[in-house]
PDB file of C-alpha atoms in Angstrom:
ATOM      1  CA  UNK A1446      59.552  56.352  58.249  1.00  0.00           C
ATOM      2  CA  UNK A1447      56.416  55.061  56.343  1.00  0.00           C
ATOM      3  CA  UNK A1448      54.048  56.824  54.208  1.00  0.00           C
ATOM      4  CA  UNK A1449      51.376  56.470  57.035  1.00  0.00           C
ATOM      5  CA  UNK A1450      54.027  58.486  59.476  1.00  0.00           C
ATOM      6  CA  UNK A1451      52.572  61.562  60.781  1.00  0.00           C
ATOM      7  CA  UNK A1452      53.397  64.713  62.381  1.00  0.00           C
ATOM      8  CA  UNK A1453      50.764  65.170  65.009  1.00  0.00           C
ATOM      9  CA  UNK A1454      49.750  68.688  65.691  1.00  0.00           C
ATOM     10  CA  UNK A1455      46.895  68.709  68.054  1.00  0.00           C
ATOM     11  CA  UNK A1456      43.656  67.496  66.406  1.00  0.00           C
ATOM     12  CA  UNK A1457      44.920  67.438  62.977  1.00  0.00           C
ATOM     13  CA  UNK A1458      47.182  64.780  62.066  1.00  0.00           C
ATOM     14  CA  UNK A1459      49.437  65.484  58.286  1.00  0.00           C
ATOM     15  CA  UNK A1460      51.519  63.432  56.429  1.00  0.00           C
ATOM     16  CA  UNK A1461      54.919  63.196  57.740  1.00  0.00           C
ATOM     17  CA  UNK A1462      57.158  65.107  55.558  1.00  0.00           C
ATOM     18  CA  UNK A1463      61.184  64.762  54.345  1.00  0.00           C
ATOM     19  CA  UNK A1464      64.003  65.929  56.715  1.00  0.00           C
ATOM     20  CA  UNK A1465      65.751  69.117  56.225  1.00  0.00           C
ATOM     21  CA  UNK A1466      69.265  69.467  56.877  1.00  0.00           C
ATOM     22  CA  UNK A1467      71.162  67.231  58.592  1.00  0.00           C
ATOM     23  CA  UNK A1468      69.880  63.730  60.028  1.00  0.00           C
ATOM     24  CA  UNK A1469      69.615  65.011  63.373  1.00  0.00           C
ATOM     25  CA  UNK A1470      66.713  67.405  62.863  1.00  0.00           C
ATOM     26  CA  UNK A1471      64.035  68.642  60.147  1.00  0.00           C
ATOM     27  CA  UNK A1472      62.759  72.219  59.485  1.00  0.00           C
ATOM     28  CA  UNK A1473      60.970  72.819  56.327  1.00  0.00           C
ATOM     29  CA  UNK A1474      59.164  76.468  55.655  1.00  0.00           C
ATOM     30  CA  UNK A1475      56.045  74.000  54.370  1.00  0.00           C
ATOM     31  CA  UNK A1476      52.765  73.569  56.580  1.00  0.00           C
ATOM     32  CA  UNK A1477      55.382  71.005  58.934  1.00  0.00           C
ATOM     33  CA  UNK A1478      58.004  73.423  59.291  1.00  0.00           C
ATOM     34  CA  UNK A1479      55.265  76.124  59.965  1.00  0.00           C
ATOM     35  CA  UNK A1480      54.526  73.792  62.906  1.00  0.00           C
ATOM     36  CA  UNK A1481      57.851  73.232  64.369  1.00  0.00           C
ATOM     37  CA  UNK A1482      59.213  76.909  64.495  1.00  0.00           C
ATOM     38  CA  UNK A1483      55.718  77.760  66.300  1.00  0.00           C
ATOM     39  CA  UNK A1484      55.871  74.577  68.404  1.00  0.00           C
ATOM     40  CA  UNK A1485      59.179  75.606  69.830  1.00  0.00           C
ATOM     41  CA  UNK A1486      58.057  79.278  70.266  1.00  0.00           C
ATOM     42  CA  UNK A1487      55.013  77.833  72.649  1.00  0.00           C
ATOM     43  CA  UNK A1488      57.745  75.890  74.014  1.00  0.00           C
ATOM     44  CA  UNK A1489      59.283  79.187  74.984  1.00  0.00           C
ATOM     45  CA  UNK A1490      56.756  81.158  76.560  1.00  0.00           C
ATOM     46  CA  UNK A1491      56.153  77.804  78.687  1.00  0.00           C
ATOM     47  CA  UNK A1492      59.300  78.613  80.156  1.00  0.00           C
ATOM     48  CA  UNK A1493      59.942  82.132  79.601  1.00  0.00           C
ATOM     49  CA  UNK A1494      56.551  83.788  79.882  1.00  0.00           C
ATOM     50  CA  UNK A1495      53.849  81.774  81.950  1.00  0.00           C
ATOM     51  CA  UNK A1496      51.373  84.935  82.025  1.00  0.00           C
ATOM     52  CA  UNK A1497      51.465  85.402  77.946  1.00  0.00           C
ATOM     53  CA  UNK A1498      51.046  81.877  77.595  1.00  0.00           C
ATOM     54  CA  UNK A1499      48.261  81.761  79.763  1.00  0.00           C
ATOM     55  CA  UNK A1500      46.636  84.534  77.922  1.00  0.00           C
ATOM     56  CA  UNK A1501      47.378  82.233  74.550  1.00  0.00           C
ATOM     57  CA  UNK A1502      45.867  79.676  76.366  1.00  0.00           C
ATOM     58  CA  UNK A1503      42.451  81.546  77.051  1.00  0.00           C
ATOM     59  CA  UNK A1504      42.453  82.970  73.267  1.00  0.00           C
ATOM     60  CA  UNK A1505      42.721  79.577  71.915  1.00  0.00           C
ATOM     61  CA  UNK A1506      40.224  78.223  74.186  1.00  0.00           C
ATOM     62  CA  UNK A1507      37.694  81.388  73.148  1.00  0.00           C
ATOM     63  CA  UNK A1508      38.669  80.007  69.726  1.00  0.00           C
ATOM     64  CA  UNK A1509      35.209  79.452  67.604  1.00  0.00           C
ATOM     65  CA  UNK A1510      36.823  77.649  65.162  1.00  0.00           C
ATOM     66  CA  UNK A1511      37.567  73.897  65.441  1.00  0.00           C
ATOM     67  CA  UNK A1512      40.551  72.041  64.945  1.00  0.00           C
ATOM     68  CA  UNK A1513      43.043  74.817  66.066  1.00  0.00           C
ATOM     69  CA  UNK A1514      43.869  73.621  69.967  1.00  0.00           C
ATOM     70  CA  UNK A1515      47.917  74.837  69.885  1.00  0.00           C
ATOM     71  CA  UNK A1516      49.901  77.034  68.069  1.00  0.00           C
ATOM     72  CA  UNK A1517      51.202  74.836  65.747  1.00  0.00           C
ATOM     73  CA  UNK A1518      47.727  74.585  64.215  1.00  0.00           C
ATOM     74  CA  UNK A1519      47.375  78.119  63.842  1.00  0.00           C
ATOM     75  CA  UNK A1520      50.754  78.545  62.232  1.00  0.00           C
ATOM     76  CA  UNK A1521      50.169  76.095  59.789  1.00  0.00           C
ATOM     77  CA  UNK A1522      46.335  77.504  59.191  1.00  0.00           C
ATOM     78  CA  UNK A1523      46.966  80.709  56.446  1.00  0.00           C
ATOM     79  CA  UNK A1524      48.408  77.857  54.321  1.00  0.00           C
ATOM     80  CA  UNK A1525      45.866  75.177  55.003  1.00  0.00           C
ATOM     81  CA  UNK A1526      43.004  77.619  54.111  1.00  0.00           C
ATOM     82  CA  UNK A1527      44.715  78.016  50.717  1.00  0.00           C
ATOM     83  CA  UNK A1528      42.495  75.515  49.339  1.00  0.00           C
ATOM     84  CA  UNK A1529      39.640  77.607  49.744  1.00  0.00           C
ATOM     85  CA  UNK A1530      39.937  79.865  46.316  1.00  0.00           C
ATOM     86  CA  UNK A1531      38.081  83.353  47.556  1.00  0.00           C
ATOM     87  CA  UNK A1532      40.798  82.893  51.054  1.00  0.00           C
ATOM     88  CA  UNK A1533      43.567  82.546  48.594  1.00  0.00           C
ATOM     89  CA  UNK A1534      42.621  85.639  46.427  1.00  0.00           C
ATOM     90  CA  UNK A1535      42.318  87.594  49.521  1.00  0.00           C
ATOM     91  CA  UNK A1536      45.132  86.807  51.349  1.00  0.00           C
ATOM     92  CA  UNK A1537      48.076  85.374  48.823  1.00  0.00           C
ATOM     93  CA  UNK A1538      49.890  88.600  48.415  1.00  0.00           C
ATOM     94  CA  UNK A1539      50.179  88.656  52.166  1.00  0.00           C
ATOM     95  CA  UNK A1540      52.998  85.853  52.640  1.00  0.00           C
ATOM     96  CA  UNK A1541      56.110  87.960  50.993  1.00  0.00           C
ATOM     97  CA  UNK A1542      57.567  91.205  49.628  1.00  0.00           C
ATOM     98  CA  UNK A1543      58.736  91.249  46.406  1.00  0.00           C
ATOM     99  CA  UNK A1544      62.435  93.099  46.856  1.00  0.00           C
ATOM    100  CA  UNK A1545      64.633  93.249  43.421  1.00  0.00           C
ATOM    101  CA  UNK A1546      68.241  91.643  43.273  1.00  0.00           C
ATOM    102  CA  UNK A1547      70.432  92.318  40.149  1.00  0.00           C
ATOM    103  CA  UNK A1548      73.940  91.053  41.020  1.00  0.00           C
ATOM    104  CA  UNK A1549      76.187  93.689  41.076  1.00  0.00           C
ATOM    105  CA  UNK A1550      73.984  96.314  42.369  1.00  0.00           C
ATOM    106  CA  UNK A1551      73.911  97.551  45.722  1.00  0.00           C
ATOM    107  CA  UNK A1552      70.556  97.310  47.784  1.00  0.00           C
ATOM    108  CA  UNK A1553      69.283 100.586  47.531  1.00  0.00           C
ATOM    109  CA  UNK A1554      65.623 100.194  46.959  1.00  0.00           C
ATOM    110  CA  UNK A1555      63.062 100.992  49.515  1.00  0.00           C
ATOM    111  CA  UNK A1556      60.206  98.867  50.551  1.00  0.00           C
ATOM    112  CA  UNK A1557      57.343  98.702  48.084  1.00  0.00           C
ATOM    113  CA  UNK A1558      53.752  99.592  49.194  1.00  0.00           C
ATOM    114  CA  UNK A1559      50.705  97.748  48.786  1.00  0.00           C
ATOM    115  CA  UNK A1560      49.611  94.556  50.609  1.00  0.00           C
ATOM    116  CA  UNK A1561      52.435  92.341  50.784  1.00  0.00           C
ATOM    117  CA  UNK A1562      54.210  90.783  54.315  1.00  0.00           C
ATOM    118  CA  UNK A1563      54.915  93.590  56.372  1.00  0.00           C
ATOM    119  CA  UNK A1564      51.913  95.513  55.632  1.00  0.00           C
ATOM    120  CA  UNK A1565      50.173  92.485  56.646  1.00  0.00           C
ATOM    121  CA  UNK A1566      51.509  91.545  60.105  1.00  0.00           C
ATOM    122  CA  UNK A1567      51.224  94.991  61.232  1.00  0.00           C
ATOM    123  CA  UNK A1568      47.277  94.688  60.294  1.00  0.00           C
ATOM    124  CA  UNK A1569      47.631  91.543  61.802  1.00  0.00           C
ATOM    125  CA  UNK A1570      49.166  91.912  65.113  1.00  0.00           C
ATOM    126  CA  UNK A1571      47.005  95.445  65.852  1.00  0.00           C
ATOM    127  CA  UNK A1572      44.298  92.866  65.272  1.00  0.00           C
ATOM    128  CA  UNK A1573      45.854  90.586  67.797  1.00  0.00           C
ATOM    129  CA  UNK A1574      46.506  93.273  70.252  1.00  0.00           C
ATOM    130  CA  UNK A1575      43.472  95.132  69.818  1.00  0.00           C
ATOM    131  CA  UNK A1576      41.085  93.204  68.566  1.00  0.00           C
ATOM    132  CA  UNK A1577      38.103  92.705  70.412  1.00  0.00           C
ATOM    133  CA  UNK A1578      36.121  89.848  68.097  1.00  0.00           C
ATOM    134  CA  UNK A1579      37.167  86.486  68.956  1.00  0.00           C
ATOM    135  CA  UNK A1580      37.359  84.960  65.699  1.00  0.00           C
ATOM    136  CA  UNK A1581      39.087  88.072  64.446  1.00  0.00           C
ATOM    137  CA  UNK A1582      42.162  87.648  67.112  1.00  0.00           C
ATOM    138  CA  UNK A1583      42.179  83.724  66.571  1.00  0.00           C
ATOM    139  CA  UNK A1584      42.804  84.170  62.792  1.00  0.00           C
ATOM    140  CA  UNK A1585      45.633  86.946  63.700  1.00  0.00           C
ATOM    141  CA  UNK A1586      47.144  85.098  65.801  1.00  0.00           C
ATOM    142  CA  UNK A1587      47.525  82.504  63.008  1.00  0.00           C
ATOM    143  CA  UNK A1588      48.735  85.183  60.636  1.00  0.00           C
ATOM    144  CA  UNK A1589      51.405  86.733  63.182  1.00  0.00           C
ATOM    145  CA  UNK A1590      52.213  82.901  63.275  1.00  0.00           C
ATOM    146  CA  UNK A1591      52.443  82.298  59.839  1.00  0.00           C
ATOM    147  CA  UNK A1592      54.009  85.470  58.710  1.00  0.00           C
ATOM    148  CA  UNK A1593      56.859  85.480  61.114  1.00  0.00           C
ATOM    149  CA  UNK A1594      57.953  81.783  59.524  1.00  0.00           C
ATOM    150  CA  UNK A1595      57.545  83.033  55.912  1.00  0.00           C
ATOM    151  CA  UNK A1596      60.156  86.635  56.850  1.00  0.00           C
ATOM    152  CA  UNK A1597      62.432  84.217  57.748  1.00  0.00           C
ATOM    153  CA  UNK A1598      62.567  82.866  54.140  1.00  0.00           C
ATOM    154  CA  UNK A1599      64.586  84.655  52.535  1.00  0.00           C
ATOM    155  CA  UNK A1600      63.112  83.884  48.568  1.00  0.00           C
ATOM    156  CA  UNK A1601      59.890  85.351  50.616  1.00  0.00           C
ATOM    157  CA  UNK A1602      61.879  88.712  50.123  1.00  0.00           C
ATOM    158  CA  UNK A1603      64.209  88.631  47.311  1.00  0.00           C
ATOM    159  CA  UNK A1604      63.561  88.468  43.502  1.00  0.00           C
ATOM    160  CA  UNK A1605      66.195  87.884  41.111  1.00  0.00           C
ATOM    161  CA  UNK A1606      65.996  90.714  38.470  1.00  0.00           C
ATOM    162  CA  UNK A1607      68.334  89.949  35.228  1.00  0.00           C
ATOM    163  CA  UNK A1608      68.921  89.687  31.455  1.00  0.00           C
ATOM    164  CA  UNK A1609      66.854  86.201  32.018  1.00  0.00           C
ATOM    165  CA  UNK A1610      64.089  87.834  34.681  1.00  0.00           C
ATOM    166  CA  UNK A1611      63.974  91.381  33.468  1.00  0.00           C
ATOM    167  CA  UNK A1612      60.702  91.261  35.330  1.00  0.00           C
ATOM    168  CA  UNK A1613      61.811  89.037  38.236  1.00  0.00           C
ATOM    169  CA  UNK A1614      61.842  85.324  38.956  1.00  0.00           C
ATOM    170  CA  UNK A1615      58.678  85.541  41.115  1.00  0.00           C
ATOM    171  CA  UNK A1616      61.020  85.008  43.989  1.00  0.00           C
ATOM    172  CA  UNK A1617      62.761  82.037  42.871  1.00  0.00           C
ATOM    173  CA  UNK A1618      59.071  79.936  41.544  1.00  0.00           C
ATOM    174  CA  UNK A1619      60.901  81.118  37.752  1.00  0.00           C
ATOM    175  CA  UNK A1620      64.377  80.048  38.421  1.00  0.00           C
ATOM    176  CA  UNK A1621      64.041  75.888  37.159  1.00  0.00           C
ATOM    177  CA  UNK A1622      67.037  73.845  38.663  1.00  0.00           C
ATOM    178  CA  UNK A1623      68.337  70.802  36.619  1.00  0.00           C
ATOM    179  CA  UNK A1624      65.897  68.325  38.607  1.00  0.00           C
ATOM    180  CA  UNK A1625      62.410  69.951  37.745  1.00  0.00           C
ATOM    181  CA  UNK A1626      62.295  71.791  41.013  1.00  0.00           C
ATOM    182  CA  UNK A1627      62.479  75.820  41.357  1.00  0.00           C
ATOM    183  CA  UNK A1628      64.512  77.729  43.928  1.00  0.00           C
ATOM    184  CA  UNK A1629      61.692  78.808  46.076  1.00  0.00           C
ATOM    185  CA  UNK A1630      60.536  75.413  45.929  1.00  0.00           C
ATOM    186  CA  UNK A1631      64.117  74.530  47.086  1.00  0.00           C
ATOM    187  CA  UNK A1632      64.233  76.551  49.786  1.00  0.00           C
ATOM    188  CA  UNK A1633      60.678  75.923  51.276  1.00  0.00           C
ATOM    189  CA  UNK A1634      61.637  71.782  51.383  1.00  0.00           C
ATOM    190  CA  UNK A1635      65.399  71.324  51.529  1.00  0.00           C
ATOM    191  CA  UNK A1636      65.763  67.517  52.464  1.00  0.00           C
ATOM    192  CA  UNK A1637      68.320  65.133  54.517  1.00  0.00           C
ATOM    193  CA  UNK A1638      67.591  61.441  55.875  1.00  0.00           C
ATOM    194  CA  UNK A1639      65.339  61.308  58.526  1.00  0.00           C
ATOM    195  CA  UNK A1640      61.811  62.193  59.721  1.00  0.00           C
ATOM    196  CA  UNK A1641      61.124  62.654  63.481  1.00  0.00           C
ATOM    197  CA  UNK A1642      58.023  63.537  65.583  1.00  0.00           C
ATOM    198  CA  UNK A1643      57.134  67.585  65.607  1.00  0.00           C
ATOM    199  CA  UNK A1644      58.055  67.947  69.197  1.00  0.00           C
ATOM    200  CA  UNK A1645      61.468  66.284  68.973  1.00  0.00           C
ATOM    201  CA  UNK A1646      62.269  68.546  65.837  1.00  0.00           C
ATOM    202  CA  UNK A1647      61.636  71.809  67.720  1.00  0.00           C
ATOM    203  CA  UNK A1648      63.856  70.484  70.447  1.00  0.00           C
ATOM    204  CA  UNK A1649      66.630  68.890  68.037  1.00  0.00           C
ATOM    205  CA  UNK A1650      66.675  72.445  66.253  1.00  0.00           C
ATOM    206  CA  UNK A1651      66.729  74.454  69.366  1.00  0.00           C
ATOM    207  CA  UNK A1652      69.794  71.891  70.866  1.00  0.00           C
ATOM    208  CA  UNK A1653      70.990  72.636  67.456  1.00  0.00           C
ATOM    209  CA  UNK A1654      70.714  76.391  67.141  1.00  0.00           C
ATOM    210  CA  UNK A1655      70.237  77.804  71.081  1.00  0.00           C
ATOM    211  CA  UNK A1656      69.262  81.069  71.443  1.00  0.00           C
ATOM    212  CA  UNK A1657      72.289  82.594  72.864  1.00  0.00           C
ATOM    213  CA  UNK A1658      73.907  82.579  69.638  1.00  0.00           C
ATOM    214  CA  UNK A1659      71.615  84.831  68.213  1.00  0.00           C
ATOM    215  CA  UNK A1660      71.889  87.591  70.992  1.00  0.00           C
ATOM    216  CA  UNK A1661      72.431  90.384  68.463  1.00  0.00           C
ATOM    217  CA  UNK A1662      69.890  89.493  66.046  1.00  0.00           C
ATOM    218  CA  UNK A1663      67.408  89.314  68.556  1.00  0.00           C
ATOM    219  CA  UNK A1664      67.733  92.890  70.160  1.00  0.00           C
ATOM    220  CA  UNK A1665      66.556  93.586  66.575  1.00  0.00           C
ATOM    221  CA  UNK A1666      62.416  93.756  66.534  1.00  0.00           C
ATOM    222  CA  UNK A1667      61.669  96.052  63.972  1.00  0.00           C
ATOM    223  CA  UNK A1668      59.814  93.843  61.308  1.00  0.00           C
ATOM    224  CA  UNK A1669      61.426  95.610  58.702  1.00  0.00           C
ATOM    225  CA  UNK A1670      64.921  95.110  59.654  1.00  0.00           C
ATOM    226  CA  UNK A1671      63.558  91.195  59.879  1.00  0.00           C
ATOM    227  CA  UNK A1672      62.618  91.453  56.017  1.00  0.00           C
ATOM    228  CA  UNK A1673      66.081  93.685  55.107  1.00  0.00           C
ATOM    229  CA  UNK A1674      68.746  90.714  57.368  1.00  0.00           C
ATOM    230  CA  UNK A1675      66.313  87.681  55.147  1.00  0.00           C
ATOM    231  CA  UNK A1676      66.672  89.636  51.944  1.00  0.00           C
ATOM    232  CA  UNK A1677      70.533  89.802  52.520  1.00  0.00           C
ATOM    233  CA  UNK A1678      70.566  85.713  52.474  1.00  0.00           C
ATOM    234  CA  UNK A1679      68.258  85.704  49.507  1.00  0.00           C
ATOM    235  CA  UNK A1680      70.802  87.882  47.775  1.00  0.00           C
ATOM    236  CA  UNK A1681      74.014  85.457  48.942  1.00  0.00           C
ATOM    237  CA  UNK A1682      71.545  82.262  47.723  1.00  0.00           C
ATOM    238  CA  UNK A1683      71.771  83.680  44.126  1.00  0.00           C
ATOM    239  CA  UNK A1684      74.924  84.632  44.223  1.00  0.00           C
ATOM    240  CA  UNK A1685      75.830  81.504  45.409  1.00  0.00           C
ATOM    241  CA  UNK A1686      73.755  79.297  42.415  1.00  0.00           C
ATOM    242  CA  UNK A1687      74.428  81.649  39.596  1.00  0.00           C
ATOM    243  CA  UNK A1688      77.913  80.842  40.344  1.00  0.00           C
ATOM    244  CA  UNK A1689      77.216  77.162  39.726  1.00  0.00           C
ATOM    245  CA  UNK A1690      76.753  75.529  36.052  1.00  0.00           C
ATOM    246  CA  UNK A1691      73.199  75.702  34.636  1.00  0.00           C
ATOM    247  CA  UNK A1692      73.264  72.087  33.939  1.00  0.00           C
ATOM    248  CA  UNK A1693      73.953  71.337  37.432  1.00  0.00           C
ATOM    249  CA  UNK A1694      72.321  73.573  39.828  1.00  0.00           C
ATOM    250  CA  UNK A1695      71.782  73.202  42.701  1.00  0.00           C
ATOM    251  CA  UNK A1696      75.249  71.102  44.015  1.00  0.00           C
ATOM    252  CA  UNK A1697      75.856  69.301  46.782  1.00  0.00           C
ATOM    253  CA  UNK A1698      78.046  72.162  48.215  1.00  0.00           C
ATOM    254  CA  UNK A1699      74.771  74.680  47.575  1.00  0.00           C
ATOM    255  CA  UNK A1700      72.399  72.084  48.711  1.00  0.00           C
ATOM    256  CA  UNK A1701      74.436  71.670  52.442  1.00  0.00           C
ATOM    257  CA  UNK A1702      74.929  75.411  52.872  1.00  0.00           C
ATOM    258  CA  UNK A1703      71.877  75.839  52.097  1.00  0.00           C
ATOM    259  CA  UNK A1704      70.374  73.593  54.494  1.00  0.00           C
ATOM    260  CA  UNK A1705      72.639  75.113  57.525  1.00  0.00           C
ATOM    261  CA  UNK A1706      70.959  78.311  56.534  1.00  0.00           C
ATOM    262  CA  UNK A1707      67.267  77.258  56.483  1.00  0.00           C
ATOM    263  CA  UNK A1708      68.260  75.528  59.978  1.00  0.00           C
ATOM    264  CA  UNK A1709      69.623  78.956  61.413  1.00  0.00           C
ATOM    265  CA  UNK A1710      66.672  80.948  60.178  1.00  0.00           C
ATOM    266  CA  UNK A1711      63.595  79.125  61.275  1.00  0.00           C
ATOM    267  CA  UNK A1712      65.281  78.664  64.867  1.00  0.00           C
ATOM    268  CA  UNK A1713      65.772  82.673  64.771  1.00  0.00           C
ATOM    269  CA  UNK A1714      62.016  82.923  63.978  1.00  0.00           C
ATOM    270  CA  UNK A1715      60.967  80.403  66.505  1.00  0.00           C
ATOM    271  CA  UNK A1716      63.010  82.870  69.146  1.00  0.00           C
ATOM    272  CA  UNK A1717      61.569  85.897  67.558  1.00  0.00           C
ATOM    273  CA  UNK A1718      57.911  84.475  67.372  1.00  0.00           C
ATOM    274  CA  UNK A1719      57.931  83.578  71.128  1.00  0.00           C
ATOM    275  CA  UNK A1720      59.286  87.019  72.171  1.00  0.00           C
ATOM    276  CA  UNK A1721      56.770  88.688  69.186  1.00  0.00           C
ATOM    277  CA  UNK A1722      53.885  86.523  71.274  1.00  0.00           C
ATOM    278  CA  UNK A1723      54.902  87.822  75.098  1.00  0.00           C
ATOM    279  CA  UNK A1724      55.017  91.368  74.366  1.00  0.00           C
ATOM    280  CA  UNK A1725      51.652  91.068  72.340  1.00  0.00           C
ATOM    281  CA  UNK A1726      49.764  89.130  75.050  1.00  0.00           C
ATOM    282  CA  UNK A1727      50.671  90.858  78.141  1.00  0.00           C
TER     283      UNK A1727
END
């Protein structure tokens, strides 16, 4: 692929961006990957749910904002509007939870309060549910959107606390690996080979990952238990680099794991989002 590729999301059309994980498929947790877990979700309640989708059809269509004409768009939106500084200072603390890891402590913290992810989709989806201003349900359906890709990070909901980060590592922005980059950074882009269209990603990564295999995991709905089952992978990602040498984090070994991982997750949020979306459009 050229620099002129592009992942075509409805109106907008965005730079096409590096693979992640193996050749056959890409998933980041950037704006693109945004697009493909919610692109497979709408897949999904095509198939699964005609009546929610055609009550996401008539929201979208009620839509007074422009550009947003599938879900994708709306996934991808709460980071979009970033650029915007007085949207950012508003709604920044809304896209994780800030959970303490020390390695070789159990997890026995409870959630913290405050505005943060969970607080946040459950404002968010009432919204959605409830809501009776259009605008108002557009933009929650892009949060609910949003927010379900960014649980399924897990350096969204783990902080490495240490002799190093006594404070934290502002979930992995602090931690520096040997090639400039940072592990949130890391885990928000892992890379392989190839580029491919947005549609042919979602399908690649459901062919990949299909839904029966996550059976269990899926009876689970409580957003909560979402953050607690990411946080658990955040804690086995440190584990796993702090076992690696300083001057050469992150290894090949870390880097494939890694990538199976980020693979797993944002197919597990594509299910979740689509089942999230047909319960809450009835």
């Amino acid at each position: 692929m050229t620099q002129s590729d592009t992942v075509h999301t409805g109106k907008a059309a965005r730079p096409q961006e590096p693979v992640v994980g193996t050749a056959e498929y890409r998933l980041l947790w950037s704006i693109p990957g945004h697009a493909v877990i919610a692109k497979l979700a709408e897949a999904l309640l095509n198939e699964d749910s005609p009546a929610a989708k055609k009550k996401l059809a008539e929201l979208i269509a009620s839509d007074p904002r422009e550009g947003r004409d599938e879900l994708a768009n709306y996934a991808t939106w709460p980071d979009e509007m970033k650029k915007d500084p007085a949207f950012k200072a508003k709604t920044e603390a809304w896209h994780y939870i800030t959970l303490p890891f020390t390695p070789g402590e159990d997890r026995n913290n409870p959630l913290p309060g405050g505005a943060h992810v969970l607080s946040a989709m459950n404002e968010q989806l009432h919204l959605l549910t409830q809501g009776t201003d259009a605008t108002e349900r557009a933009d929650a359906l892009a949060f609910v959107s949003h927010f379900v890709g960014d649980i399924h990070q897990p350096l969204h909901c783990t902080s490495l606390v240490n002799s190093q980060f006594p404070k934290g590592d502002m979930g992995g922005n602090d931690f520096k690996l040997v090639n400039g980059n940072n592990m949130h950074s890391l885990w928000d882009g892992l890379v392989a080979s190839r580029a491919a269209e947005l549609t042919t990603n979602a399908e690649l990564l459901r062919a990949r990952y299909p839904k029966e295999q996550f059976a269990a995991r899926l009876a689970v709905t409580d957003f909560e238990q979402w953050i607690w089952q990411s946080h658990e992978l955040g804690r086995e990602a440190y584990v796993r680099i702090l076992a690696e040498p300083a001057e050469t984090r992150a290894s090949q070994a870390y880097l494939d794991w890694a990538r199976e991982k980020a693979g797993e997750c944002s197919a597990l949020a594509a299910y979740r989002l689509a089942e999230l979306l047909a319960n809450a459009l009835k």
